[in-house]
Coordinates of C-alpha atoms in Angstrom, one line a residue:
X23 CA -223.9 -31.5 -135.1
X24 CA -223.1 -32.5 -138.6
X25 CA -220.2 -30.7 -139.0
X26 CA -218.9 -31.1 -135.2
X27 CA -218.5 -35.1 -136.1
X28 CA -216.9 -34.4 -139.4
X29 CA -214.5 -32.4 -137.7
X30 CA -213.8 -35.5 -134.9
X31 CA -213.2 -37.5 -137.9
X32 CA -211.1 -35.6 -139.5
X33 CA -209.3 -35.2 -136.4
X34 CA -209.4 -39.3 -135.7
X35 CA -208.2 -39.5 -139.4
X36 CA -205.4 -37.1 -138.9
X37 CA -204.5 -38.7 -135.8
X38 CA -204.3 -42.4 -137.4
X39 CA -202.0 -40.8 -139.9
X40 CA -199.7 -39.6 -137.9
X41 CA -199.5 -43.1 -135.8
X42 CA -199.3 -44.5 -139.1
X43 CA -196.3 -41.7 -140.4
X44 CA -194.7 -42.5 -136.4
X45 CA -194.9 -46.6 -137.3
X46 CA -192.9 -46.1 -140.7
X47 CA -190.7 -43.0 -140.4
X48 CA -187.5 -43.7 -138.7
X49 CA -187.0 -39.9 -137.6
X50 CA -190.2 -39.4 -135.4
X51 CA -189.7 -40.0 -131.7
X52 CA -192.3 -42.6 -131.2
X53 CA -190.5 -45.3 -133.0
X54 CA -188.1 -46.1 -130.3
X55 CA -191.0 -46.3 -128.2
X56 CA -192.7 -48.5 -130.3
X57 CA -189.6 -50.9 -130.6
X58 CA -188.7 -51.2 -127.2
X59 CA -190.5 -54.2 -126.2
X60 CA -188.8 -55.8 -129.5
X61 CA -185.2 -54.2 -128.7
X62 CA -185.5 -55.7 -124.8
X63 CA -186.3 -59.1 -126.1
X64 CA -183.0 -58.8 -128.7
X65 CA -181.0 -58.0 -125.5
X66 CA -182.5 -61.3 -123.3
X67 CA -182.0 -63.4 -126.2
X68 CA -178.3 -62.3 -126.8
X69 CA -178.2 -62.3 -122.8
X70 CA -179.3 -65.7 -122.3
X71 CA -176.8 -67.0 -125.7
X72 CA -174.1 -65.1 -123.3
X73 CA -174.7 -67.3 -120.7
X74 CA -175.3 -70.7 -123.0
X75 CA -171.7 -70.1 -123.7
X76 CA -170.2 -68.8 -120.7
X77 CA -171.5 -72.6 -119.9
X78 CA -170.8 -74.9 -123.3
X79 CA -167.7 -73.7 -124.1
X80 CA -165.6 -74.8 -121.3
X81 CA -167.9 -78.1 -121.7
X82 CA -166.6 -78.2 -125.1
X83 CA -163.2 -77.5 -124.2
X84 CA -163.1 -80.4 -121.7
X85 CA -164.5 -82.5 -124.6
X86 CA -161.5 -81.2 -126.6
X87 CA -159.4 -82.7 -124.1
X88 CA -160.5 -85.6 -123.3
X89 CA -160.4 -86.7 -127.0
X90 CA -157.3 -85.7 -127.7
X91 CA -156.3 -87.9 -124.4
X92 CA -158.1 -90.4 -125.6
X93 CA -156.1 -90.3 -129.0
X94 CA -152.9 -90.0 -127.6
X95 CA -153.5 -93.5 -125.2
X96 CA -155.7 -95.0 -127.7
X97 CA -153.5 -94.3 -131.2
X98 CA -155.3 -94.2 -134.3
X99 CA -154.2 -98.0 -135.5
X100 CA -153.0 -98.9 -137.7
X101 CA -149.7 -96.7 -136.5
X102 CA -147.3 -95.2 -139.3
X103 CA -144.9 -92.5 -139.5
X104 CA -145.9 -89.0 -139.9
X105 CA -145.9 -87.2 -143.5
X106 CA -143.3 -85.3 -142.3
X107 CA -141.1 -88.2 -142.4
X108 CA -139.4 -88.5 -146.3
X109 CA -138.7 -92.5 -146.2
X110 CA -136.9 -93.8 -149.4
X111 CA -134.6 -96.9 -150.6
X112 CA -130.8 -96.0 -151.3
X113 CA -131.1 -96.9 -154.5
X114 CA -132.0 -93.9 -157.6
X115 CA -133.6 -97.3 -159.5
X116 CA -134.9 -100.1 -158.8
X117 CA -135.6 -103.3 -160.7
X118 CA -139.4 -104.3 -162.1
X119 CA -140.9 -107.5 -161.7
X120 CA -140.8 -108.9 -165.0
X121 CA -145.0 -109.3 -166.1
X122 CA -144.8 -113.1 -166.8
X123 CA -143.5 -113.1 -163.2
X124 CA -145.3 -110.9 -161.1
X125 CA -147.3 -112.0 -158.2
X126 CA -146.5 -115.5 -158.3
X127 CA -144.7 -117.4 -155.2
X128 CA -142.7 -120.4 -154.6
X129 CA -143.0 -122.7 -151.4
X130 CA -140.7 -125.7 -151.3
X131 CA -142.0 -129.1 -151.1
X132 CA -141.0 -130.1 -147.6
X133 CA -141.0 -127.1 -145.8
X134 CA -142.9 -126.4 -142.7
X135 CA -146.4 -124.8 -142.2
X136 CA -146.4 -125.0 -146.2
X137 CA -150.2 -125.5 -146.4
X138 CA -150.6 -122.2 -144.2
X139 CA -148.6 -119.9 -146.3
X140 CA -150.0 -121.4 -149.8
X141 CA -153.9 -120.8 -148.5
X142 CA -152.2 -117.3 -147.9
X143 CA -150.9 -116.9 -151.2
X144 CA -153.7 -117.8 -152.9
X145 CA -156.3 -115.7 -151.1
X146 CA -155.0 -112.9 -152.4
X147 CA -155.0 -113.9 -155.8
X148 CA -151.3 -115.1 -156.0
X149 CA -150.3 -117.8 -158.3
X150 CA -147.9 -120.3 -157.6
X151 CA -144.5 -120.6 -159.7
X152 CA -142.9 -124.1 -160.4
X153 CA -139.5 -123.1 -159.9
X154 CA -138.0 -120.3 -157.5
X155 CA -136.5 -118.5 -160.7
X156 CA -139.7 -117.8 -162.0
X157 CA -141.5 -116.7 -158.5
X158 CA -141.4 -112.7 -157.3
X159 CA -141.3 -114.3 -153.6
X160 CA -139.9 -116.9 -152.2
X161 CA -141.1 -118.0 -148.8
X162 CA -139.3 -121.1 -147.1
X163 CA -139.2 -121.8 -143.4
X164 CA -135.9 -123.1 -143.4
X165 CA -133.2 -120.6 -144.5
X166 CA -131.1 -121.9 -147.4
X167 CA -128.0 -119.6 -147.6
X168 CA -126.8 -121.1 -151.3
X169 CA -129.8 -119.3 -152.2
X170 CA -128.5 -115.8 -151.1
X171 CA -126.6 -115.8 -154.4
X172 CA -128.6 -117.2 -156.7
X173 CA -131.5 -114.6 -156.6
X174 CA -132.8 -111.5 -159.4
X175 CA -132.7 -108.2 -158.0
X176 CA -136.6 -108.1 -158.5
X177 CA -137.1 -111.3 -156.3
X178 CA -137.7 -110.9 -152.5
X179 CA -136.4 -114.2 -150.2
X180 CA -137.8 -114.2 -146.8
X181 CA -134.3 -114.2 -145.7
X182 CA -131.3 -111.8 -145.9
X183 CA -127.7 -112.3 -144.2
X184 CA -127.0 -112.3 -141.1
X185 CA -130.4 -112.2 -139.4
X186 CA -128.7 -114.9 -137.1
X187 CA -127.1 -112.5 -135.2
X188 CA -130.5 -111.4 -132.8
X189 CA -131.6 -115.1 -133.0
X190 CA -129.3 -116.2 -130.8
X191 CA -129.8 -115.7 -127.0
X192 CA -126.2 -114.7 -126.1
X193 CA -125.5 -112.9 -129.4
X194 CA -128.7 -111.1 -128.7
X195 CA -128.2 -110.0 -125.2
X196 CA -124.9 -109.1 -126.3
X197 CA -126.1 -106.6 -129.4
X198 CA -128.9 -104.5 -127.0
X199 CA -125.9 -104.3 -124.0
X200 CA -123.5 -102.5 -126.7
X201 CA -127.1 -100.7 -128.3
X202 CA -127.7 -99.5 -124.7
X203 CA -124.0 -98.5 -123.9
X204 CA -123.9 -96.6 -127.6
X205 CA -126.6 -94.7 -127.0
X206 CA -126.5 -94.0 -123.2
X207 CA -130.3 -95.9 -122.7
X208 CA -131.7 -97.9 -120.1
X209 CA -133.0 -100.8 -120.9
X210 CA -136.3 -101.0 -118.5
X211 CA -137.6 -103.9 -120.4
X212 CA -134.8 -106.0 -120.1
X213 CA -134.4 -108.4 -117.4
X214 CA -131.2 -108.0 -115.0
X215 CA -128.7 -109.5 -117.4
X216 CA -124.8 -111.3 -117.1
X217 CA -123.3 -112.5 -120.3
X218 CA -121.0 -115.3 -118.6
X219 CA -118.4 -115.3 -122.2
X220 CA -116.9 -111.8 -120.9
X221 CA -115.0 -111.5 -117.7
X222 CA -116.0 -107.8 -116.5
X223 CA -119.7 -109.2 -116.5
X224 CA -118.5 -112.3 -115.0
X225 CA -117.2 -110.8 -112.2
X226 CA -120.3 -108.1 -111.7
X227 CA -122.3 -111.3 -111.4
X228 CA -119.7 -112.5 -108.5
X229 CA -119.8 -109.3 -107.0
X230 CA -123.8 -108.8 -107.0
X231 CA -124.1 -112.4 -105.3
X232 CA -121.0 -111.8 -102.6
X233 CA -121.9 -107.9 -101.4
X234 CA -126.1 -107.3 -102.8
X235 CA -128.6 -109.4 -101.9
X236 CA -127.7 -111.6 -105.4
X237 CA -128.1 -115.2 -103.4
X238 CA -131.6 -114.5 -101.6
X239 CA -132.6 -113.7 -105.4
X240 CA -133.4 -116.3 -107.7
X241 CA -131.5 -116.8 -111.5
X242 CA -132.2 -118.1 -114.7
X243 CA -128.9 -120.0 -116.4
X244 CA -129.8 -120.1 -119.9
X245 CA -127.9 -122.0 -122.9
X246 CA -128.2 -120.3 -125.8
X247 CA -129.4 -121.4 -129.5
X248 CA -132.3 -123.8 -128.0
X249 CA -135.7 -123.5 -128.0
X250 CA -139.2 -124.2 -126.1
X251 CA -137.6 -124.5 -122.8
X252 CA -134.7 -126.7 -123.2
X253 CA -131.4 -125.3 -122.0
X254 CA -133.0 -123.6 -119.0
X255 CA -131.7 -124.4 -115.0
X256 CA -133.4 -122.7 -112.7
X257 CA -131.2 -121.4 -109.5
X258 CA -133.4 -121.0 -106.5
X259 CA -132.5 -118.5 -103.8
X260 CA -129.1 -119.7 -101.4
X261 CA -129.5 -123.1 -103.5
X262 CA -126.6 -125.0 -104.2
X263 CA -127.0 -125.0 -107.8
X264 CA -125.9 -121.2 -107.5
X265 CA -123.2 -121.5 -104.9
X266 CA -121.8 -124.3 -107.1
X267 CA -122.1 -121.8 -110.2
X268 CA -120.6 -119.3 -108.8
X269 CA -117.7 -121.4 -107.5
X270 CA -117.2 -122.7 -111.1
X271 CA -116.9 -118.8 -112.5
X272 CA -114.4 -118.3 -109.6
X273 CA -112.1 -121.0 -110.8
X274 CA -112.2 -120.7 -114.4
X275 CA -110.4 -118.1 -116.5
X276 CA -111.9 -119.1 -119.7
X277 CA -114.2 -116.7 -122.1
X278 CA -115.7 -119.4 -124.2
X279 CA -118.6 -119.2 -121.8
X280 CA -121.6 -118.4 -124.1
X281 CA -124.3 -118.7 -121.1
X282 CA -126.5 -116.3 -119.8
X283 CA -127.4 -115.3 -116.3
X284 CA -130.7 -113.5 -115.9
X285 CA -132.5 -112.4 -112.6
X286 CA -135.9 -114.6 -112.5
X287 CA -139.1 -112.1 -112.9
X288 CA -140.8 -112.3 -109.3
X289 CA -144.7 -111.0 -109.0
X290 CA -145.8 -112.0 -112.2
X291 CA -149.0 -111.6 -113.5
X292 CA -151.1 -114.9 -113.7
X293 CA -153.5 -116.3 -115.7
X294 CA -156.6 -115.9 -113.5
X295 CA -160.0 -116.8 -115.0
X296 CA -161.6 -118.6 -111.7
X297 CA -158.6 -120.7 -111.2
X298 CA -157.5 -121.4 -107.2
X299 CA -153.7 -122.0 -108.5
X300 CA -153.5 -120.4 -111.8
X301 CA -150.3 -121.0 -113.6
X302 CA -148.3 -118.0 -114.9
X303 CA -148.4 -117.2 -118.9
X304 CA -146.3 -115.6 -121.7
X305 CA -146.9 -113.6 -124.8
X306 CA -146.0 -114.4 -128.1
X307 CA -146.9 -111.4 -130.6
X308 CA -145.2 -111.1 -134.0
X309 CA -143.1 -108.6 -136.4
X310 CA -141.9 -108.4 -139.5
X311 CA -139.3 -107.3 -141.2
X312 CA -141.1 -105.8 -144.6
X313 CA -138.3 -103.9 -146.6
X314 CA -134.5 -104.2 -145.9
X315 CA -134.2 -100.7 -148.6
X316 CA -135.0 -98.9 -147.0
X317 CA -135.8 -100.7 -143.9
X318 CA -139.3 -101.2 -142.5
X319 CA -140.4 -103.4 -139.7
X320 CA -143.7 -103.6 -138.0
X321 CA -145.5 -105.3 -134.8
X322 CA -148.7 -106.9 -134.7
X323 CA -150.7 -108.4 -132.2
X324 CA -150.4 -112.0 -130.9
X325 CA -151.7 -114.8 -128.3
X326 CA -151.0 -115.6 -124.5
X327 CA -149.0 -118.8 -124.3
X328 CA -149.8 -120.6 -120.7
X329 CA -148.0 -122.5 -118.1
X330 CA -148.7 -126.3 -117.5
X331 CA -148.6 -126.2 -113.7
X332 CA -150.1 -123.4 -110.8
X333 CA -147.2 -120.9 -110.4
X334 CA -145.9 -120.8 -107.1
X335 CA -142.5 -118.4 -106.5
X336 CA -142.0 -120.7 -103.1
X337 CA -141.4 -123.8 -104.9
X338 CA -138.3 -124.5 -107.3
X339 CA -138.9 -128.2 -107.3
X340 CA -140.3 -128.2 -110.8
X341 CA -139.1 -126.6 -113.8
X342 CA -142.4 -127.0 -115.8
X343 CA -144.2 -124.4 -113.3
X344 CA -141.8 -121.4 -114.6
X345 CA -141.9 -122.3 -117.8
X346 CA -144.5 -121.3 -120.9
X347 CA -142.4 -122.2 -124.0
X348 CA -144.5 -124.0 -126.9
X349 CA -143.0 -127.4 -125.4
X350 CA -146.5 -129.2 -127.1
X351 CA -147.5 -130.5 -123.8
X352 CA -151.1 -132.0 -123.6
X353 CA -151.8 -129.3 -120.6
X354 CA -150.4 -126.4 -123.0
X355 CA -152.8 -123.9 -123.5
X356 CA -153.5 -120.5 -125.3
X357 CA -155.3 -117.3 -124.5
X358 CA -156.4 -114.6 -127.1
X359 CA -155.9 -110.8 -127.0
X360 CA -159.6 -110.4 -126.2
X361 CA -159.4 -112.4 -122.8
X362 CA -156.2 -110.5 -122.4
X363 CA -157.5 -107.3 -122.2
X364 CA -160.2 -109.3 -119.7
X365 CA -157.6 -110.0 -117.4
X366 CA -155.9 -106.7 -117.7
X367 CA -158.7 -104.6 -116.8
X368 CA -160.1 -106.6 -113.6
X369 CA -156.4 -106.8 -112.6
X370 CA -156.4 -103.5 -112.8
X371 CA -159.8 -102.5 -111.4
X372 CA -159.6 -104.9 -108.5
X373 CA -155.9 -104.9 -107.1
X374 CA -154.0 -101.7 -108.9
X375 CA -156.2 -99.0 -108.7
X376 CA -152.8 -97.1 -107.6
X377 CA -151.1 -97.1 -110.9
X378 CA -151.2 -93.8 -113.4
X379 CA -154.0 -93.0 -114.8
X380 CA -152.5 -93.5 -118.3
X381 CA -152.0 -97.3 -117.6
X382 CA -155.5 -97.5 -115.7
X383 CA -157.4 -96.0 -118.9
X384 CA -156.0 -98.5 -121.3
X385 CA -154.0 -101.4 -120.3
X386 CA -153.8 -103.3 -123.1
X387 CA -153.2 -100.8 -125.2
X388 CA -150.3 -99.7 -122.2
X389 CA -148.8 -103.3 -122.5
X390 CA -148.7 -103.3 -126.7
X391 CA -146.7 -99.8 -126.4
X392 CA -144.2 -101.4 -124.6
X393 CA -143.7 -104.5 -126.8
X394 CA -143.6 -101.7 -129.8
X395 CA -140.7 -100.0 -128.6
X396 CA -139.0 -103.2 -127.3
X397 CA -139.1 -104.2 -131.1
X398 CA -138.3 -101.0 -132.3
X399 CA -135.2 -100.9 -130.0
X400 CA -134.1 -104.1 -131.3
X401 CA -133.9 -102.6 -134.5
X402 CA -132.1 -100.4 -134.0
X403 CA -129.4 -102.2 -132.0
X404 CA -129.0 -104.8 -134.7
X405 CA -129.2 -101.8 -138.0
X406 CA -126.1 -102.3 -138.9
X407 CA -125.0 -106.1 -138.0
X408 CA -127.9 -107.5 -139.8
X409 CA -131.0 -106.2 -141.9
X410 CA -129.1 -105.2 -144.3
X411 CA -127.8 -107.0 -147.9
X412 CA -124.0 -106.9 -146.4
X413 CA -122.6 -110.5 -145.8
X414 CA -120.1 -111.6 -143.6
X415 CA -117.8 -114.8 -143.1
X416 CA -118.8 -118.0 -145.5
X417 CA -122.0 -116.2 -146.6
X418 CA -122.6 -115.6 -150.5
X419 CA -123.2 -112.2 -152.1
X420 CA -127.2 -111.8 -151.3
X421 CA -128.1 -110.4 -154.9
X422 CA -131.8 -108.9 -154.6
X423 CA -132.7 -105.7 -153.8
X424 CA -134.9 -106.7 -151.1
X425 CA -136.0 -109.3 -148.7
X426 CA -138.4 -110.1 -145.8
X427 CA -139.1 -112.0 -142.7
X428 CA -141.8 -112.9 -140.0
X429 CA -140.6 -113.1 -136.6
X430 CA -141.8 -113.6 -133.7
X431 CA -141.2 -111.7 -129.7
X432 CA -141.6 -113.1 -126.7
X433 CA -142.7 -110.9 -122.9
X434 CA -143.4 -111.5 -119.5
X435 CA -145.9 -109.3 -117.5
X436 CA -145.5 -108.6 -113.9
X437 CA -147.8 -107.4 -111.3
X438 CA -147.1 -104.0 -112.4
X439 CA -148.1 -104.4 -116.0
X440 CA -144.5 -104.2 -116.5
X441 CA -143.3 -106.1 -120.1
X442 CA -140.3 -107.8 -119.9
X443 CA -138.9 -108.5 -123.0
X444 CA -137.1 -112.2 -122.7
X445 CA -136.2 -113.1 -126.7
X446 CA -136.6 -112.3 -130.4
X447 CA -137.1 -115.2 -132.2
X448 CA -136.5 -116.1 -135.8
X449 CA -138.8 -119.4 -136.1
X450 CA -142.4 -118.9 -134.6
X451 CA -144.3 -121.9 -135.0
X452 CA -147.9 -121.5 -137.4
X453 CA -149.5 -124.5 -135.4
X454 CA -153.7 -124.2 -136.0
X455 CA -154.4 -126.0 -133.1
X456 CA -156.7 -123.6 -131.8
X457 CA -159.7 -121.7 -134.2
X458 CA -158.3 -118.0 -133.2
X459 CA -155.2 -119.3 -134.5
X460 CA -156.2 -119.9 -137.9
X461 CA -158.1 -116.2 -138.1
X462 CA -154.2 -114.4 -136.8
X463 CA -152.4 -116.5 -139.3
X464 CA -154.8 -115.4 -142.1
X465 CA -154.1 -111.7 -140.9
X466 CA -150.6 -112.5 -140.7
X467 CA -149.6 -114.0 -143.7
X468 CA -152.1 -111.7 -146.1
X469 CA -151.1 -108.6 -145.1
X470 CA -147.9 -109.2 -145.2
X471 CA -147.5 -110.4 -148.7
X472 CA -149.6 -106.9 -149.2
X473 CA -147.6 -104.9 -147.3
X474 CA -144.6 -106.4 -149.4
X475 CA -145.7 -106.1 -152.1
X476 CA -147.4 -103.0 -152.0
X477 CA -144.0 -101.5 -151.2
X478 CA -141.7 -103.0 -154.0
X479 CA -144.0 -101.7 -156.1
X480 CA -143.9 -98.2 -155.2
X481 CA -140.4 -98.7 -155.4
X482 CA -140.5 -99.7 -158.6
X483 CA -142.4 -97.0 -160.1
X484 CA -139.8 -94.2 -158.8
X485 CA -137.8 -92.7 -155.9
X486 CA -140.3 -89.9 -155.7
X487 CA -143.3 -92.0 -154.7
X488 CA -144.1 -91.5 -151.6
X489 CA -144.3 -94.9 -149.8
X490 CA -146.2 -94.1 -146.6
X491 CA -149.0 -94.0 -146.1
X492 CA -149.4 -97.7 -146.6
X493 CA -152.8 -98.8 -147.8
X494 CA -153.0 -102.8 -146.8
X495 CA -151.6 -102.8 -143.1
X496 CA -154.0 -105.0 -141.6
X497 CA -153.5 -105.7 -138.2
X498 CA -149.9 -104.1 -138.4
X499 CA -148.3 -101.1 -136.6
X500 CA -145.3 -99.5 -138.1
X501 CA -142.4 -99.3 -135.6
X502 CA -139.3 -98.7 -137.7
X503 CA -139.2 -96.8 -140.8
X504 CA -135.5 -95.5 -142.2
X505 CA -133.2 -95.4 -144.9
X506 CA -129.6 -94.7 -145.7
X507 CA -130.6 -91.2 -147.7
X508 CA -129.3 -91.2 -151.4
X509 CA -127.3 -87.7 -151.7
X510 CA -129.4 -86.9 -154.5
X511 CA -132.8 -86.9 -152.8
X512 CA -131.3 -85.3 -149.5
X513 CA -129.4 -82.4 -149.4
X514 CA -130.1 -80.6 -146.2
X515 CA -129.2 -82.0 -142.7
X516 CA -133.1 -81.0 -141.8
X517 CA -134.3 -83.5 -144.4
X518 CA -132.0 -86.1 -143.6
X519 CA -133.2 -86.0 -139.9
X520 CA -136.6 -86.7 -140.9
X521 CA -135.4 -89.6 -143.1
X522 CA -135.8 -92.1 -140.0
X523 CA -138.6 -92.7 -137.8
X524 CA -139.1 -95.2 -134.8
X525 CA -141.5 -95.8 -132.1
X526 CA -140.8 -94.5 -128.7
X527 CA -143.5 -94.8 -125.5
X528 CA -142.4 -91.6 -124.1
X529 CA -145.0 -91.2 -121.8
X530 CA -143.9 -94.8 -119.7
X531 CA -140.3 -93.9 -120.3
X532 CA -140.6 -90.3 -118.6
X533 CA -142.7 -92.6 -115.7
X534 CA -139.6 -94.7 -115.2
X535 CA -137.0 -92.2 -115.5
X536 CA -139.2 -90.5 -112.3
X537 CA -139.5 -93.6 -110.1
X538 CA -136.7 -95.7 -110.4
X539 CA -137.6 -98.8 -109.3
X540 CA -136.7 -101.2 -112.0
X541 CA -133.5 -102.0 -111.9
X542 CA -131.7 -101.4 -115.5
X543 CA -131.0 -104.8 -117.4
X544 CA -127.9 -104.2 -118.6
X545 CA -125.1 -103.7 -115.9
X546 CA -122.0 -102.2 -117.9
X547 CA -118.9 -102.6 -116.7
X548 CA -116.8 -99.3 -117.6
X549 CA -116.5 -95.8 -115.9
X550 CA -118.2 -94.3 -118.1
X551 CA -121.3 -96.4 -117.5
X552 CA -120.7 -96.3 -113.7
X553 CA -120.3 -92.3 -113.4
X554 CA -123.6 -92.2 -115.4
X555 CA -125.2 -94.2 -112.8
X556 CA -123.7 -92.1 -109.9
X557 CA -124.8 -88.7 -111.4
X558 CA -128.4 -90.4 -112.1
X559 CA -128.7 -91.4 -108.7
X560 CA -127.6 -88.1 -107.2
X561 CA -129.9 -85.9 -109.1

């Protein structure tokens, strides 16, 4: 008996052993049927991870592009040319600020909004000089032209030759016709436009009101170089104001006509907070010429200047109700960008649901791309006739390097969210009547003397430096960024093509170019113009 259970242990033994040799040894035939429960739960797991992505990768895809959407209609602000983009002066030096001198300004006594533009000064650490010699800028709301000649190349003036030329209406209207002919571009954001002074528009203005529907339409006569709404006749559909007009263009042969004729904006967009006869409104945003070498010009956000009387296209009795110039009415009143966007989104959400989807998802930001390129363009049309240090006529020499300027734009909305741009204009007023007003002036006035600043002194330091990205932008948006490149910084034709940058909303221009509904501003009276137009409208 003894020996019979020694021998079942030794066998039990022997047995455990082997179970133990089949657990370890990788060469024994057990193993795999040991590890099969394990190797099954390695294949659900990678199973159900196959699955897990089959579903969260297209998810995340769709995330992908919906951000990048949301980037391209909601730009990273603020907006600035590409590093691709080489922007430099024209000049292999320039001239330093002497150290006694730098960062201090000069206002003049008597100038206006002076108390505005000193708080600005000082905020950000600037120091006032007591004579203009000894000051790095000189900021004066009144342009003094003996002044042109009399400044150091390390000085900047916040004027610069010929920046006239785009602040008058007709001389204005004139330069973006001849931009738009140059360049073969349709002016969408230009109202339909006659410069009475020349006799081929003259007589497209006769022709539109005798054979098109020009007398059931109703006109603007504008007189240029006045402001806040003087100057302005209105000329109601089959009025006799326009017949009578249009008889006086018939009998006279003379060109010193310097009026304007523009077709009156119809469906605009109102000023609807809970009003039963809300009166129709304006905006005002700003720009700003920072550098003439090389030249640099940015946008920045404004305020909604409104009517003084309900707007009503049925009655032409009153001029006030189609007009919201800064007239300093007691009825005047102002809107701010945050109950513009407001208005823009229930006008959207309640009465345009049928617009694109790209104008639906933002329309504020929709309506500031358009007043972007509207600036951009008139840079561009007015390059080489003003923001420059080239004089012309009586003007003196202008003998600094540099200057700068704040400006200020003025658009009309319609029903569509269509901007139309109506004038650039050269004085905007700085009136703190309203609290907001105060906080955009502050934004206004600090960043640009940064902005300035910051860019003479890269300048400065040498033509290498790269001078974008730029640090202190504030509220501002780049729009126009170029230079006349210096032969010994560009040699190839590939770098000199990325030597200029401008804004362009290509997405609403490709929109308009496929439904043609606007009618172009400009109408220009050659052949070349007119066989454009006939192949457009064939294909």
């Amino acid at each position: 008996m003894l020996r019979n259970q020694n021998k079942n242990k030794n066998i039990s033994l022997k047995e455990e052993q082997c179970c133990d040799s089949t657990t370890f040894s990788p060469t024994t035939t057990n193993v795999v049927d040991l590890k099969k429960p394990k190797t099954r739960q390695r294949q659900l797991l990678l199973l159900t991870k196959r699955k897990q992505a089959v579903v969260v990768v297209p998810i995340l895809f769709v995330i992908l592009l919906l951000t990048v959407s949301w980037f391209h209609h909601h730009p990273t602000r603020p907006l600035q040319p590409p590093s691709i983009y080489r922007i430099h002066g024209s000049r292999s030096m320039y001239a330093k600020v002497p150290e006694a001198y730098r960062h201090k300004f000069f206002i003049p006594e008597n100038t206006p909004f002076r108390p505005v533009m000193m708080r600005a000064f000082r905020a950000v650490g600037w120091t006032p000089a007591d004579v203009a010699e000894e000051a790095q800028f000189v900021w004066d709301k009144r342009c003094k032209s003996s002044r042109f000649g009399q400044l150091k190349p390390w000085q900047r003036y916040s004027y610069y030759p010929n920046w006239t030329v785009w602040d008058h209406k007709d001389t204005f209207l004139e330069g973006m016709q001849e931009y738009a002919q140059h360049h073969h571009i349709d002016m969408y954001m230009i109202p339909e436009t006659y410069p009475l002074g020349k006799v081929e528009s003259r007589q497209l203005w006769q022709q539109r009101l005798d054979d098109g529907d020009g007398m059931q339409l109703p006109w603007v006569l504008k007189e240029p170089n006045l402001n806040n709404g003087q100057g302005i006749t209105m000329l109601p559909p089959n009025s006799i104001e326009l017949q009578q007009l249009r008889n006086e263009l018939a009998s006279s042969k003379e060109n010193d006509d310097n009026r304007v004729v523009q077709a009156y904006i119809c469906h605009e967009l109102t000023w609807d907070f809970g009003k039963r006869a809300p009166p129709k409104f304006d905006l005002r945003f700003y720009w700003m010429v920072a550098s003439i070498d090389p030249l640099i010009v940015l946008y920045h956000d404004g305020y909604v200047r409104v009517g003084h009387a309900p707007y009503d296209e049925s009655n032409w009795g009153s001029t006030t109700q189609h007009l919201t110039t800064h007239t300093y009415r007691s009825t005047e009143d102002k809107g701010t960008m945050m109950e513009l966007e407001q208005l823009l989104q229930q006008h959207v959400r309640r009465k345009k649901p049928d617009l694109p989807y790209f104008i639906r998802q933002n329309p504020l930001e929709h309506v500031r791309n358009q007043c972007r390129q509207a600036i951009a363009h008139t840079v561009r049309a007015f390059s080489r006739k003003t923001f420059g240090t080239s004089t012309t006529g009586k003007q003196p020499k202008f003998t600094a390097e540099g200057a700068y300027g704040l400006y200020g734009a003025d658009f009309i909305l319609d029903d569509d969210l269509h901007v139309w741009y109506i004038e650039a204009q050269a004085g905007p007023g700085m009136e703190e009547d309203f609290d907001f007003r105060v906080d955009l002036h502050r934004d206004l006035a600090q960043s640009m003397i940064r902005i300035v600043d910051e860019i003479q002194d890269k300048l400065e330091r040498q033509q290498e430096t790269r001078i974008f990205p730029l640090k202190h932008l504030g509220g501002w948006d780049v729009v126009y960024a170029g230079n006349r490149p210096h032969q010994k910084h560009y040699s190839s034709s590939d770098t000199q093509s990325r030597s200029r940058w401008y804004y362009v909303y290509m997405e609403y221009t490709k929109y308009l170019q496929a439904h043609p509904k606007i009618k172009s501003g400009f109408q220009i009276p050659n052949s070349k113009a007119t066989s454009r137009r006939k192949q457009q409208k064939s294909t």
